[in-house]
GROMACS .gro file of C-alpha atoms in nm:
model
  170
    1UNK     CA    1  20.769  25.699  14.626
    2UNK     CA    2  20.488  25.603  14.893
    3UNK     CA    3  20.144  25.600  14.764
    4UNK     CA    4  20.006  25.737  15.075
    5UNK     CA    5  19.935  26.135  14.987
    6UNK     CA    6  19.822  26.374  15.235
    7UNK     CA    7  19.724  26.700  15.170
    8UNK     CA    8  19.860  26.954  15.448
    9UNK     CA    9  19.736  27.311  15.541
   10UNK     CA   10  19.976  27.585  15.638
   11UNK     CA   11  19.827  27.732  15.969
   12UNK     CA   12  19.976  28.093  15.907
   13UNK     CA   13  19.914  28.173  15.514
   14UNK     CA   14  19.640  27.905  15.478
   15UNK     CA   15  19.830  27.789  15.168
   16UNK     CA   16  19.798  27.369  15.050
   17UNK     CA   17  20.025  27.122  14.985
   18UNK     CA   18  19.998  26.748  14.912
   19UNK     CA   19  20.237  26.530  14.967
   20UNK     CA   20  20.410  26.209  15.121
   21UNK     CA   21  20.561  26.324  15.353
   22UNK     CA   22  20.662  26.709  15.524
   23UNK     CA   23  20.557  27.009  15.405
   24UNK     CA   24  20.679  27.312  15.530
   25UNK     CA   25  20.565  27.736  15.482
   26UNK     CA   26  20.618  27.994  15.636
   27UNK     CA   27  20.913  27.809  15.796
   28UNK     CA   28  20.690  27.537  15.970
   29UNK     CA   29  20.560  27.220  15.950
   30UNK     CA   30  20.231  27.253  15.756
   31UNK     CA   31  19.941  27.070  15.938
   32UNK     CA   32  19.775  26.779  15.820
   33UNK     CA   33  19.387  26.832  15.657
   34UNK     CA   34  19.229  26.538  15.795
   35UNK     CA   35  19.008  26.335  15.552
   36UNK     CA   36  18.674  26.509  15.523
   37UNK     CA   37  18.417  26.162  15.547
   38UNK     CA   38  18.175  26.402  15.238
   39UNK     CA   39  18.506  26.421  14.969
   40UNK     CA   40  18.508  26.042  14.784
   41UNK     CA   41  18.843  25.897  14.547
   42UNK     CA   42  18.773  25.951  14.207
   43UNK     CA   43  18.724  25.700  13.954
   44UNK     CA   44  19.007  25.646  13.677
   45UNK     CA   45  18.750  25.774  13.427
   46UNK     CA   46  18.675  26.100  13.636
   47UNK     CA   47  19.054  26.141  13.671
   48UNK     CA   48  19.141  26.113  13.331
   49UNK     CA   49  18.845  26.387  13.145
   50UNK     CA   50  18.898  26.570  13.415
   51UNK     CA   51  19.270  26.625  13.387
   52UNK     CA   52  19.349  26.518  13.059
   53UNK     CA   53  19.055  26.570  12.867
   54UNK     CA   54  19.003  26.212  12.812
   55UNK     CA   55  18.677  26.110  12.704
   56UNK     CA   56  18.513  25.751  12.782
   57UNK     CA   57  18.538  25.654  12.419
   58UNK     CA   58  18.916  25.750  12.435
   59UNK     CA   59  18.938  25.560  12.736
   60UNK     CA   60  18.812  25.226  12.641
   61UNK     CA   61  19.049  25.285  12.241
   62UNK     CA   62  19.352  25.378  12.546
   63UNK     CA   63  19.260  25.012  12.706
   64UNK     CA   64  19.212  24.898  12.349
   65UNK     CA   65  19.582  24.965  12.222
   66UNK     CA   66  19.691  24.864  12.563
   67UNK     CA   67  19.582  24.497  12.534
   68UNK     CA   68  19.653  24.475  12.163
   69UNK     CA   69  19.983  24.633  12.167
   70UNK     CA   70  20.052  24.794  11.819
   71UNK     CA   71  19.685  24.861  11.630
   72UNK     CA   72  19.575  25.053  11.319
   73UNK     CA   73  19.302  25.237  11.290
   74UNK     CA   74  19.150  24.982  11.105
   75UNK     CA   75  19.199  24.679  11.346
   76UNK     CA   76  19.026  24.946  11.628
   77UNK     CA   77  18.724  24.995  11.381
   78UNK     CA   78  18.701  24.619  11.335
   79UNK     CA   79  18.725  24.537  11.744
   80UNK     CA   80  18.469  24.845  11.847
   81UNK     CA   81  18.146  24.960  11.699
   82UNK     CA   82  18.331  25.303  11.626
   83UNK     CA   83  18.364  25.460  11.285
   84UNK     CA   84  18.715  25.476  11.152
   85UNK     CA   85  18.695  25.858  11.138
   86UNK     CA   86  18.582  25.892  11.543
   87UNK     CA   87  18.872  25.580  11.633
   88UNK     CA   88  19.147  25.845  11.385
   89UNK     CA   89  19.030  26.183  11.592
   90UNK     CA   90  19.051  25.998  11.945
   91UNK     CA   91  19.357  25.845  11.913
   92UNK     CA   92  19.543  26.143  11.755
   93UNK     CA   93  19.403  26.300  12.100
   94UNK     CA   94  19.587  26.015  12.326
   95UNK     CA   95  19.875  26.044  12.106
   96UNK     CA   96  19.918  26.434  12.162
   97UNK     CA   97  19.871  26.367  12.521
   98UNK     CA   98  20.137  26.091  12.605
   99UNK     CA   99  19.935  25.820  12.627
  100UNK     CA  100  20.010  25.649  12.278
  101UNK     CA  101  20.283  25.620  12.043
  102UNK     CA  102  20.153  25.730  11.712
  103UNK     CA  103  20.422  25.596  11.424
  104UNK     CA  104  20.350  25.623  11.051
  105UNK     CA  105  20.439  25.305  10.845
  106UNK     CA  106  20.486  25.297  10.445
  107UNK     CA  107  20.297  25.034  10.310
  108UNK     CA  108  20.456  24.757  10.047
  109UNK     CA  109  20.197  24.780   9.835
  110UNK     CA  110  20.266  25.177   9.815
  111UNK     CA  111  20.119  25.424  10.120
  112UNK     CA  112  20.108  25.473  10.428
  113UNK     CA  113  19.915  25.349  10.722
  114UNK     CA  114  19.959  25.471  11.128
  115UNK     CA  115  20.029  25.228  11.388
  116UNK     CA  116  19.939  25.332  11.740
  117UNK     CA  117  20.128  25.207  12.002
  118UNK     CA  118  20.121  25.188  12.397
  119UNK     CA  119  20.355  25.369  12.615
  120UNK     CA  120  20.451  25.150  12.960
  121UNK     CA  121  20.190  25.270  13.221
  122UNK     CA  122  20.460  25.439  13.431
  123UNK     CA  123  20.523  25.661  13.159
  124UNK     CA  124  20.139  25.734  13.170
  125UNK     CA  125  20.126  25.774  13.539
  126UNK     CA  126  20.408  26.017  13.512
  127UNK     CA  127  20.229  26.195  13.262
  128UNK     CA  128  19.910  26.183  13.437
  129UNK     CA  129  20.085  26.343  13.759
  130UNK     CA  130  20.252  26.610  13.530
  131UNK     CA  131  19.951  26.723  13.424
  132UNK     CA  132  19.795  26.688  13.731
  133UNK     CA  133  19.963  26.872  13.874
  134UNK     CA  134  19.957  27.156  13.612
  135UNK     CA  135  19.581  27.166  13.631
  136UNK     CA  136  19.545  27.163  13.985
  137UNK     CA  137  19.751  27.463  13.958
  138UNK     CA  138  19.531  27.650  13.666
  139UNK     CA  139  19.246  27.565  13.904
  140UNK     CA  140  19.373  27.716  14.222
  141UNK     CA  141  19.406  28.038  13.993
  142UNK     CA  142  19.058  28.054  13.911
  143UNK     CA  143  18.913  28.012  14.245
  144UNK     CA  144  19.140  28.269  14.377
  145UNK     CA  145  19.065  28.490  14.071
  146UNK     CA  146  18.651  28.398  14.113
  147UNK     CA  147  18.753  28.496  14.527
  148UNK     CA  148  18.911  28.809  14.439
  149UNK     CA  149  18.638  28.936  14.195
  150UNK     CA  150  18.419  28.832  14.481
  151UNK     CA  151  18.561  29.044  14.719
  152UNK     CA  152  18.585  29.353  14.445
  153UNK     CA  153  18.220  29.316  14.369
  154UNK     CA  154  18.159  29.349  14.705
  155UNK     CA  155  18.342  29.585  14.806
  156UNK     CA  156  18.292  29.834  14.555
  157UNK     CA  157  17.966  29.788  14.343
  158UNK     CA  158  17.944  30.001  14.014
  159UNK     CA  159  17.565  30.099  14.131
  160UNK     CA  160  17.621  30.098  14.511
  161UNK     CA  161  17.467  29.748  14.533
  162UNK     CA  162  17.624  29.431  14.549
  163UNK     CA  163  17.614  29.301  14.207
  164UNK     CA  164  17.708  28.862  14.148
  165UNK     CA  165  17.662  28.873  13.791
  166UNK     CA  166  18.035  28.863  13.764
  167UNK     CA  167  18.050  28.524  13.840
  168UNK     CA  168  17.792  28.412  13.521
  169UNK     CA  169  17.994  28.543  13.258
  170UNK     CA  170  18.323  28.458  13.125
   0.00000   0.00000   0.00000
């Protein structure tokens, strides 16, 4: 797969695609939206709490069990300056997002102790695009739902005046 993504405009319907490589709607070739020089890539760190809810502090534990391959809790609290309860909550988070491997381990000495693993980073990117995906589609619903109870509130006003207090409340 080419890393080279374009996002492309249909010139009929005015619907968007991205892709790498032809899109077509409305049985044609959908145009290509040339870069726009104000729109910037984001950062790793934007991508991820945007998309997955990541935080930073779940971002640098991610890196954490990355580099150090199977970690405890424990080991985490020792390596960061983050209480064992905060490392437990975070990582539970990565692990019910695909990131890490959460595996529970019974102890010699009696009990039990979680080791958190890392998944292979294609595995994450896949996830990552999954979801991606998935929220760039929950997003396209609100602004259409935001545009449509634009046009309704303008349209037809409750008092005969325009009215944008639709768009402050939930």
């Amino acid at each position: 797969m080419s890393n080279d993504v374009t996002t492309f405009e249909c010139s009929h319907c005015g619907n968007l695609g991205i892709g790498d490589g032809e899109i077509r709607c409305c049985e044609e070739t959908m145009e290509v939206i040339e870069d726009d020089p104000i729109s910037s890539t984001p950062t790793l760190s934007e991508l991820l709490k945007s998309v997955l809810d990541m935080s930073e502090t779940e971002l640098e534990l991610c890196l954490c069990v990355m580099e150090g391959g199977s970690v405890t809790v424990a080991t985490l609290a020792e390596q960061t300056e983050y209480d064992r309860s905060l490392i437990n909550r975070h990582l539970n988070h990565l692990a019910s997002i695909g990131v890490v491997k959460k595996q529970r381990r019974l102890l010699d000495s009696g009990g039990e102790v979680y080791i958190y693993t890392p998944v292979s980073p294609e595995t994450v990117r896949v996830q990552l695009r999954r979801e991606f995906h998935q929220w760039t589609a929950m997003a396209t619903a609100q602004l259409n739902a935001l545009q449509r109870e634009k046009v309704e509130s303008i349209a037809d006003p409750d008092d005969g005046e325009p009215t944008w207090e639709v768009f402050y409340s939930e």
